[in-house]
PDB file of C-alpha atoms and ligand atoms in Angstrom:
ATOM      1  CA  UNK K   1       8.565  -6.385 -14.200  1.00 98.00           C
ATOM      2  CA  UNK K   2       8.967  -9.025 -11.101  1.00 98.00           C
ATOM      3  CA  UNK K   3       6.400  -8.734  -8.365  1.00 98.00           C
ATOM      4  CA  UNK K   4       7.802 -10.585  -5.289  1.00 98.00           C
ATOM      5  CA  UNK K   5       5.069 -10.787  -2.161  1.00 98.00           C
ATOM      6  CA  UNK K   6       6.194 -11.631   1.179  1.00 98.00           C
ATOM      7  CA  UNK K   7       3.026 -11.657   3.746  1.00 97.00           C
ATOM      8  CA  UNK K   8       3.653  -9.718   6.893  1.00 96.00           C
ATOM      9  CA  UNK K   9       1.920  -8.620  10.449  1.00 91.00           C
ATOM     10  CA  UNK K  10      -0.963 -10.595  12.047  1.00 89.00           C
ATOM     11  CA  UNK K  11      -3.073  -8.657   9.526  1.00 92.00           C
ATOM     12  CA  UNK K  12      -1.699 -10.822   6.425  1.00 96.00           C
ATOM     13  CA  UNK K  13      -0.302  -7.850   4.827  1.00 97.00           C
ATOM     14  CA  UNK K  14       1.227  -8.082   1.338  1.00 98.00           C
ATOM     15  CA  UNK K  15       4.133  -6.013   1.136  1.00 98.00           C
ATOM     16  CA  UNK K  16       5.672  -6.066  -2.579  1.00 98.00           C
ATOM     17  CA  UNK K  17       9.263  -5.935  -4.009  1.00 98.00           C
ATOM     18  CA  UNK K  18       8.959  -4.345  -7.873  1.00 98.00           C
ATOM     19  CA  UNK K  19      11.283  -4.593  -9.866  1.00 98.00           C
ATOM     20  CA  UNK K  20      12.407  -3.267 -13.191  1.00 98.00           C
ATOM     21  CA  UNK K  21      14.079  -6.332 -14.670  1.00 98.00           C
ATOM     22  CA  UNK K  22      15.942  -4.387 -17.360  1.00 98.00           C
ATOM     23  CA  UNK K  23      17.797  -1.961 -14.999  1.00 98.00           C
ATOM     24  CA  UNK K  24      17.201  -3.790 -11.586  1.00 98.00           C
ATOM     25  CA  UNK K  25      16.242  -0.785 -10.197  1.00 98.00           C
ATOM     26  CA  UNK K  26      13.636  -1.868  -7.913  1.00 98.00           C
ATOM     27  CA  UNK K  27      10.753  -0.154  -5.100  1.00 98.00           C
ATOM     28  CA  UNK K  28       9.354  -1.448  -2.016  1.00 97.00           C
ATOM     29  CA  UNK K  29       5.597  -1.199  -1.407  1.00 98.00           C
ATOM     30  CA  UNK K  30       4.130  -0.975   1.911  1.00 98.00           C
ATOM     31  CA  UNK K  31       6.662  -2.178   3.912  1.00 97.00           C
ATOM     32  CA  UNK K  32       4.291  -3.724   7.015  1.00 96.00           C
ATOM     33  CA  UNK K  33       7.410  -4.900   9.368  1.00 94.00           C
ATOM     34  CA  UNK K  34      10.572  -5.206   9.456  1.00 91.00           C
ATOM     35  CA  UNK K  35      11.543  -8.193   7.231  1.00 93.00           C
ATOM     36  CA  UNK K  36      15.420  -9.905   6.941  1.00 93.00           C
ATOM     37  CA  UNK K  37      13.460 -11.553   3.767  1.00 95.00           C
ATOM     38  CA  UNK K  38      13.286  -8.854   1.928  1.00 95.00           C
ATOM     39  CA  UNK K  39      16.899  -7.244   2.527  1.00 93.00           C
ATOM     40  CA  UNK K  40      17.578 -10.494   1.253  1.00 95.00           C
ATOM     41  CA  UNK K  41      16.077 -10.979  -2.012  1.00 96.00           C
ATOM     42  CA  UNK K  42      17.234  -6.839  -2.659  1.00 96.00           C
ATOM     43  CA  UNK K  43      20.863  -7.535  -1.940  1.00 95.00           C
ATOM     44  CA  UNK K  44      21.543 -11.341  -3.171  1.00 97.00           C
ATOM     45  CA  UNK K  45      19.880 -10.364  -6.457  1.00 98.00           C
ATOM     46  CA  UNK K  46      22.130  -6.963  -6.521  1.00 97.00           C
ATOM     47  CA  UNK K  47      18.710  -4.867  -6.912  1.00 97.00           C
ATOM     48  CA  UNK K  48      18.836  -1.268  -6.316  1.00 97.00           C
ATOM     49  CA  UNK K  49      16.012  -0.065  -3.929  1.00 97.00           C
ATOM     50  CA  UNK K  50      15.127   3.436  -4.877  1.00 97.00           C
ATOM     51  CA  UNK K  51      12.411   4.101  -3.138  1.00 97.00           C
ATOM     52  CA  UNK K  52       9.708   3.185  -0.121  1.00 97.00           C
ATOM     53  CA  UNK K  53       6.361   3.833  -1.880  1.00 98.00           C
ATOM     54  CA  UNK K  54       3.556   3.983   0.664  1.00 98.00           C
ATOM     55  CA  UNK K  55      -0.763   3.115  -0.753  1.00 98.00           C
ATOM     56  CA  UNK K  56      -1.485   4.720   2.449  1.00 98.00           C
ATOM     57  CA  UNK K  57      -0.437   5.694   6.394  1.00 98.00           C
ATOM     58  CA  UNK K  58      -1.723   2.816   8.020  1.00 97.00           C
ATOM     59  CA  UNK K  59       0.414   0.890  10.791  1.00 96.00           C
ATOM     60  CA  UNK K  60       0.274  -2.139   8.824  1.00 95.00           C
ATOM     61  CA  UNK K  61       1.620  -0.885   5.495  1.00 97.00           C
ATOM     62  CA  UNK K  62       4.263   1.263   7.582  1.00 97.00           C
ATOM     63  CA  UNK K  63       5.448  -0.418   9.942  1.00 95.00           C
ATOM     64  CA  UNK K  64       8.660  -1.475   8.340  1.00 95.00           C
ATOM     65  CA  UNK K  65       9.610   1.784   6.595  1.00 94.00           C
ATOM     66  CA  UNK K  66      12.620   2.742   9.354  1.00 89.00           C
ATOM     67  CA  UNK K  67      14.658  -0.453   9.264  1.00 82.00           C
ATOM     68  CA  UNK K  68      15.220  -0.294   5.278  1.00 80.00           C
ATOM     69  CA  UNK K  69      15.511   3.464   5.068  1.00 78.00           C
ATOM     70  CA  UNK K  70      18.795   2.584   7.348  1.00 81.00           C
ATOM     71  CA  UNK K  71      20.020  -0.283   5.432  1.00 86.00           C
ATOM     72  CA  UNK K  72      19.280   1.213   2.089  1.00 91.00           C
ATOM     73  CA  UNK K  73      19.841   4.955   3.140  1.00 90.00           C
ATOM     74  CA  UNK K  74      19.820   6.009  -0.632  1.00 92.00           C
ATOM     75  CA  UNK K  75      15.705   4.875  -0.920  1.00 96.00           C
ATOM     76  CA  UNK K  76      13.618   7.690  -0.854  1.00 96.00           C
ATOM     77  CA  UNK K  77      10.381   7.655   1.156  1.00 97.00           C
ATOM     78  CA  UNK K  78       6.743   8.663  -0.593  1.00 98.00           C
ATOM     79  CA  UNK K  79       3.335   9.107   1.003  1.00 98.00           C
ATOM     80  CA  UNK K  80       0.443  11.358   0.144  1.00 98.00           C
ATOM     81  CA  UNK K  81       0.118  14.769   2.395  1.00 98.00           C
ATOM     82  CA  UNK K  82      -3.043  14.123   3.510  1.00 98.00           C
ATOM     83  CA  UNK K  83      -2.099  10.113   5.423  1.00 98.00           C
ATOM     84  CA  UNK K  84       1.025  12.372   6.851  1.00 98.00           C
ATOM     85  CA  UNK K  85      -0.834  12.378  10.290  1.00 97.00           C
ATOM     86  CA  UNK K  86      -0.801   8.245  10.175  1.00 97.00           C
ATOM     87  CA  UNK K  87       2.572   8.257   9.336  1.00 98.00           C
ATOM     88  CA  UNK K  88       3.907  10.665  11.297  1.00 98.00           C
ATOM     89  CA  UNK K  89       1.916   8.929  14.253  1.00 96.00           C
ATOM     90  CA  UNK K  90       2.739   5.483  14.298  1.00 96.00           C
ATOM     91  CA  UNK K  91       3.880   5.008  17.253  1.00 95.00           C
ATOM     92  CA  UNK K  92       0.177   5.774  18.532  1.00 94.00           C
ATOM     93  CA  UNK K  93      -1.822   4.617  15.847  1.00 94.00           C
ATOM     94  CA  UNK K  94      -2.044   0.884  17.381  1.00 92.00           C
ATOM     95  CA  UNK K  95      -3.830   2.875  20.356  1.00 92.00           C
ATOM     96  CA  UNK K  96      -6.283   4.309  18.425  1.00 86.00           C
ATOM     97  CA  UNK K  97      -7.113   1.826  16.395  1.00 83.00           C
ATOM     98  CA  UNK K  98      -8.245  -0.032  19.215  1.00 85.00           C
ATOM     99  CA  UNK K  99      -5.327  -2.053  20.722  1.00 88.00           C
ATOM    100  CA  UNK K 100      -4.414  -2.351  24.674  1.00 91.00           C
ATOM    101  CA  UNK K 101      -0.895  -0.693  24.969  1.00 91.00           C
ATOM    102  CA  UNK K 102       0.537  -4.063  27.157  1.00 92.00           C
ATOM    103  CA  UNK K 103      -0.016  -5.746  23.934  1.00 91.00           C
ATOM    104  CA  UNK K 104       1.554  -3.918  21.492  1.00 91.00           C
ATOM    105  CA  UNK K 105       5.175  -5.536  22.342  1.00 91.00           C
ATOM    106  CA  UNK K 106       3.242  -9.226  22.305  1.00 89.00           C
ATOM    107  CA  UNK K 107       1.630  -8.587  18.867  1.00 87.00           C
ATOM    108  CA  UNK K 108       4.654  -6.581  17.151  1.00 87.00           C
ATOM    109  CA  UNK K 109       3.195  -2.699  16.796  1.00 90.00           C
ATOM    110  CA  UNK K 110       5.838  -1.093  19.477  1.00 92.00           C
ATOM    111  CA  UNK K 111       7.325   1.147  16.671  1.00 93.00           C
ATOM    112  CA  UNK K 112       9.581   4.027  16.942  1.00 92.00           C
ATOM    113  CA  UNK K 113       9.386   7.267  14.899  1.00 95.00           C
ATOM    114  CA  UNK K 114       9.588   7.025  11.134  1.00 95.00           C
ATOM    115  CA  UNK K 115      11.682   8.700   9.285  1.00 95.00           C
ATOM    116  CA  UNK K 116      11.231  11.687   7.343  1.00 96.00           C
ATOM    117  CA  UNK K 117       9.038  11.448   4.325  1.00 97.00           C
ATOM    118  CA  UNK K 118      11.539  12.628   0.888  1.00 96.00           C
ATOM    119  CA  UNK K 119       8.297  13.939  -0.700  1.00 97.00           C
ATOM    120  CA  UNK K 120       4.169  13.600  -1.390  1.00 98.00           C
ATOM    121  CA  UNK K 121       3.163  12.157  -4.305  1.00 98.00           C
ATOM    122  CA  UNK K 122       1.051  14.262  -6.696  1.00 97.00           C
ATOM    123  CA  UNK K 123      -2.082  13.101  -7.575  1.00 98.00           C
ATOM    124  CA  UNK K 124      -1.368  12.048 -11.705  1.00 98.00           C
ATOM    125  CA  UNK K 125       2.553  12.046 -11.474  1.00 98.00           C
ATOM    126  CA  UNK K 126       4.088   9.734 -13.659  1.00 98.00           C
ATOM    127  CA  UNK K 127       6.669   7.902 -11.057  1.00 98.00           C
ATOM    128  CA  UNK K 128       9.561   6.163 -13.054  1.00 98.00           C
ATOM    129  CA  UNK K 129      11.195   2.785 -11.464  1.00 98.00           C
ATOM    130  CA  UNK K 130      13.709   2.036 -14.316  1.00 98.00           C
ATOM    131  CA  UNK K 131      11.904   1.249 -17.424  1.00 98.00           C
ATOM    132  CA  UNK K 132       8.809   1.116 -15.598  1.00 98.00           C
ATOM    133  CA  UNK K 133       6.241   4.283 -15.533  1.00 98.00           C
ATOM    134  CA  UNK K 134       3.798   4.344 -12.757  1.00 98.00           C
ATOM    135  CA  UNK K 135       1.120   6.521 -12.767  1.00 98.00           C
ATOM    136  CA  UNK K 136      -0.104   7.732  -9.181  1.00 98.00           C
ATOM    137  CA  UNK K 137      -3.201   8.310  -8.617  1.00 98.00           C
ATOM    138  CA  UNK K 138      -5.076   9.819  -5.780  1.00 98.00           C
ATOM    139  CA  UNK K 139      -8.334   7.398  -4.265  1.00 98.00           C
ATOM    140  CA  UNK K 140      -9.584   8.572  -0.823  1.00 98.00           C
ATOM    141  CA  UNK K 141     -12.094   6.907   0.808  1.00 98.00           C
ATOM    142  CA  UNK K 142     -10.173   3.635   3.144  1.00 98.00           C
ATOM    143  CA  UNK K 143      -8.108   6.465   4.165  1.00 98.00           C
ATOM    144  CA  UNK K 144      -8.292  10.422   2.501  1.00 98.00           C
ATOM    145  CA  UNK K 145      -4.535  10.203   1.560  1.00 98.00           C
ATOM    146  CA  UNK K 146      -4.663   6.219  -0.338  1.00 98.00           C
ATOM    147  CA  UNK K 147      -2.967   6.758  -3.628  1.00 98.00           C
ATOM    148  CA  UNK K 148      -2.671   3.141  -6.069  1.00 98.00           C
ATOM    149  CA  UNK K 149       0.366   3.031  -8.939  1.00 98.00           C
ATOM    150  CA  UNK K 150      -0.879   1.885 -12.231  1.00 98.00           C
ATOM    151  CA  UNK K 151       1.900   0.872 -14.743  1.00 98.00           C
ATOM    152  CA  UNK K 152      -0.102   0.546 -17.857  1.00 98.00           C
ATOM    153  CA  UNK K 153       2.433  -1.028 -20.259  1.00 98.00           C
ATOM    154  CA  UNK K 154       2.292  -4.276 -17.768  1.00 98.00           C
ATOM    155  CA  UNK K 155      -1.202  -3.613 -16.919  1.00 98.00           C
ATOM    156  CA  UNK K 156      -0.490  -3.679 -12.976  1.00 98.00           C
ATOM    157  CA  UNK K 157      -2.247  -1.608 -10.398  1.00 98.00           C
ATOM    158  CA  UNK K 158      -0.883  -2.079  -6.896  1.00 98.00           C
ATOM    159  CA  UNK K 159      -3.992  -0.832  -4.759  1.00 98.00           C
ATOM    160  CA  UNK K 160      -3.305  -1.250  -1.240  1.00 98.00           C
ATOM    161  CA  UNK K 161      -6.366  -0.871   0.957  1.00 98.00           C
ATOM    162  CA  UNK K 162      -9.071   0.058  -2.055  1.00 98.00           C
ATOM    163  CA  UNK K 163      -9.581  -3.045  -3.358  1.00 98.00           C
ATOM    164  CA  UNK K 164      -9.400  -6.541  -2.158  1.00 98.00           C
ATOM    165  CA  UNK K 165     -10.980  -9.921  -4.688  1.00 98.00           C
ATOM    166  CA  UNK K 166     -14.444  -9.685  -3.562  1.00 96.00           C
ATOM    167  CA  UNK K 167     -14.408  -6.919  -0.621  1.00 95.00           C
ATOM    168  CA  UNK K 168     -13.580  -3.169  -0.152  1.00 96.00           C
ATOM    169  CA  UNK K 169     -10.995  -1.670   1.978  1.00 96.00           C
ATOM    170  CA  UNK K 170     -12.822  -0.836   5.289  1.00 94.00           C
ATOM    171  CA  UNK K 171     -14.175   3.007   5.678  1.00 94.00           C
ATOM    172  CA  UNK K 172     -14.990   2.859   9.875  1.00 91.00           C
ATOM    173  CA  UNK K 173     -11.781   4.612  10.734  1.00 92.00           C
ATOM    174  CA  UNK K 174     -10.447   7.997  10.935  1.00 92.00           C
ATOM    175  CA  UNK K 175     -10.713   9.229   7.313  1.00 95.00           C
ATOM    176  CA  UNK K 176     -12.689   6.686   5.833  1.00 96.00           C
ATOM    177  CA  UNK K 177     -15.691   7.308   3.836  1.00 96.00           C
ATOM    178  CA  UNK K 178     -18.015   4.920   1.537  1.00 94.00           C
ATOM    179  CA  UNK K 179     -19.152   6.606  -0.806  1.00 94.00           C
ATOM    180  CA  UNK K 180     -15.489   8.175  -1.599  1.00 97.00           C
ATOM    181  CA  UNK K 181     -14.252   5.002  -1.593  1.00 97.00           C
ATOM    182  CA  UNK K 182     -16.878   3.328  -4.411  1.00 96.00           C
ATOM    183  CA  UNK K 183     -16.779   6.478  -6.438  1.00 97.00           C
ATOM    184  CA  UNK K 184     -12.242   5.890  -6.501  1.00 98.00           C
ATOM    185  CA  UNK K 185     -12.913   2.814  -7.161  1.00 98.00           C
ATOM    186  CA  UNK K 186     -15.419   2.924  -9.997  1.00 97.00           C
ATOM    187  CA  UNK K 187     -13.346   5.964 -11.256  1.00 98.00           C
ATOM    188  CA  UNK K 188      -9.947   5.552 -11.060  1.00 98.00           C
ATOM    189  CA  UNK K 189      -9.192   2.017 -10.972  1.00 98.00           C
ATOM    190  CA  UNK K 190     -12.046   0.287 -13.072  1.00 98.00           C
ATOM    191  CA  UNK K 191     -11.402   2.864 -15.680  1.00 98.00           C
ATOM    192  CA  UNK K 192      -7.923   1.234 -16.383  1.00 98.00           C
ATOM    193  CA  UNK K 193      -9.661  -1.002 -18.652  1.00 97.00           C
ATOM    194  CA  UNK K 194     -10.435  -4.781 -17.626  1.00 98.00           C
ATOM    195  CA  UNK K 195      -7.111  -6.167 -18.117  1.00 98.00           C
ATOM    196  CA  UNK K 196      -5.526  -5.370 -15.359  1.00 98.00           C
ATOM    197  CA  UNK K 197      -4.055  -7.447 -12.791  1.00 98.00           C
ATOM    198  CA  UNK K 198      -5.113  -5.974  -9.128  1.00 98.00           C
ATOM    199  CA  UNK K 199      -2.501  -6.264  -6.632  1.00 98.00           C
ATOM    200  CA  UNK K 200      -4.096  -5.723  -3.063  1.00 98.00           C
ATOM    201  CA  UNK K 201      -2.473  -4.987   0.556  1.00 98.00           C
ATOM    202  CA  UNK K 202      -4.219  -7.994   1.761  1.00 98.00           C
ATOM    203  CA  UNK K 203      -5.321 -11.762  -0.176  1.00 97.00           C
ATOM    204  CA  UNK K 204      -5.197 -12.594  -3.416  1.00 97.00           C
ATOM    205  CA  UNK K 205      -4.574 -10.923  -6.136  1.00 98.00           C
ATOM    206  CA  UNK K 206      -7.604 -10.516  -9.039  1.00 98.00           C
ATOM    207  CA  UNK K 207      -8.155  -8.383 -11.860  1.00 98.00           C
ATOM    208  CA  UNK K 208     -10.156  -5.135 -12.852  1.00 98.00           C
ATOM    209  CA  UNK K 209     -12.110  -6.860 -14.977  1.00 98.00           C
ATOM    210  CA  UNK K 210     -13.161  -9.821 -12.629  1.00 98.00           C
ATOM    211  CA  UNK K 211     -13.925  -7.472  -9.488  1.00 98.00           C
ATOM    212  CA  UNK K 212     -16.049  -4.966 -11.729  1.00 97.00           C
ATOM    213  CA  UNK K 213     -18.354  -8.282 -12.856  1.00 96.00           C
ATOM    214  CA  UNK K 214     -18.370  -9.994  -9.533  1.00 95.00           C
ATOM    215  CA  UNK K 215     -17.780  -7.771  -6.179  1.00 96.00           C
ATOM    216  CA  UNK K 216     -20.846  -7.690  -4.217  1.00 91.00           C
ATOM    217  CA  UNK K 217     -19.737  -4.262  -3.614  1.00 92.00           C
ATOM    218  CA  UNK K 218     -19.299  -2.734  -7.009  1.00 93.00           C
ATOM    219  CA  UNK K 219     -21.999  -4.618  -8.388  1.00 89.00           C
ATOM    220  CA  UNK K 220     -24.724  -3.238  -5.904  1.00 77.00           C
ATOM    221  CA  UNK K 221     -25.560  -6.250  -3.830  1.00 75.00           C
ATOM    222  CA  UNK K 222     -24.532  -4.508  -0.905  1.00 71.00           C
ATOM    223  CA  UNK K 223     -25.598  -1.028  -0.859  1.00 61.00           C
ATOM    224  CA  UNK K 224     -24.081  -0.062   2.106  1.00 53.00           C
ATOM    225  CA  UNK K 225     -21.532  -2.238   4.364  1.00 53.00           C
ATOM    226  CA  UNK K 226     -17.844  -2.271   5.831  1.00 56.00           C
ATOM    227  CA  UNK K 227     -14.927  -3.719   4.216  1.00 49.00           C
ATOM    228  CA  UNK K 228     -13.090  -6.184   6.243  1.00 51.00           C
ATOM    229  CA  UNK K 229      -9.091  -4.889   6.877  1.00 47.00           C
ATOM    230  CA  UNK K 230      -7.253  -2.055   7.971  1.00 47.00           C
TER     231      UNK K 230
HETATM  232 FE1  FE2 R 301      -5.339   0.182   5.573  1.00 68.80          FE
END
């Protein structure tokens, strides 16, 4: 498996290239923006991009789905039903999320309509990229549509907005809630085992094992605070 990272939007975003280094069949994760980077490293490696695979509807993991979805027409788009109200809203969602419209232009959220979503993922579908098997499963709580994809044989879990090394994804917007969030996290991702390398939306990437022994939020030092992205 290759992991390539390129860091997008003024929020830092980490959108991910995956690729199955057998068949070179390849997925983008949460495309934030439109990116000439990453149409580069598909095509000058020859990669073929199957598929858009969306953590979650937010603006900043979205943002970028329409430009490859018309340069590589045959990638299919995936998002959870219940985030289908972000997604299918993004030209508004900067609004409600709190910025001026005269800035949108300046700071790079003037979007157009996405396209059509191909399909929801199913919470516990087994979604294959090559020789790769992810397993997608469903953790509300940043948002109540977030989904991660685990791929056990290389003990990978891309989690978007659920996890971050040492903080939460944050639970003050439309959707979010706390206690859904700790109880996916303690649940669904922890239970992977320890070994697994944690590949956020936003920072650095960590491991299961590291965030279950040291994140002020899993370990109870903070009973009850926000996370810090969108
Ligand atoms: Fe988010």
């Amino acid at each position: 498996m290759i992991t390539e990272k390129f860091v997008l939007t003024p929020f830092q975003q980490n959108t991910r290239v995956v690729v199955c280094e057998e068949t070179s069949t390849a997925i983008c994760i949460d495309p934030g923006e439109d990116s000439a980077e990453i149409d580069a490293f598909v095509n000058e490696n020859d990669f073929h991009l199957q598929a858009i695979t969306l953590t979650h509807g937010h603006f900043d993991h979205i943002g970028g789905t329409s430009a490859p979805r018309k340069r590589f027409p045959q990638a299919e788009i995936l998002l959870h039903k219940d985030d289908e109200d972000f997604y299918y809203g993004l030209p508004e969602q900067p609004l409600f999320m709190g910025i001026p419209r005269h800035q949108l232009k300046i700071l790079g959220f003037e979007y157009e309509q996405p396209p059509r979503l191909t399909r929801n993922w199913k919470d516990g579908e087994i979604y294959a990229v090559g020789n790769l098997r992810f397993k997608i499963l469903h953790c509300p709580g940043h948002t109540r549509g977030h989904i991660v994809m685990a791929e056990e044989t290389e003990k990978a879990v891309f989690v978007g907005d659920c996890l971050f090394e040492g903080s939460i994804g944050r639970t003050d917007l439309p959707g979010g809630n706390f206690d859904q969030l700790i109880n996916s996290i303690n649940t669904r991702i922890l239970t992977l085992g320890d070994d697994f390398t944690v590949y956020s939306g936003h920072g650095s990437e960590t491991t299961t094992g590291r965030e279950k022994a040291t994140n002020p939020f899993l370990t109870g030092v903070y009973e009850m605070t926000q996370g810090r992205y969108i």
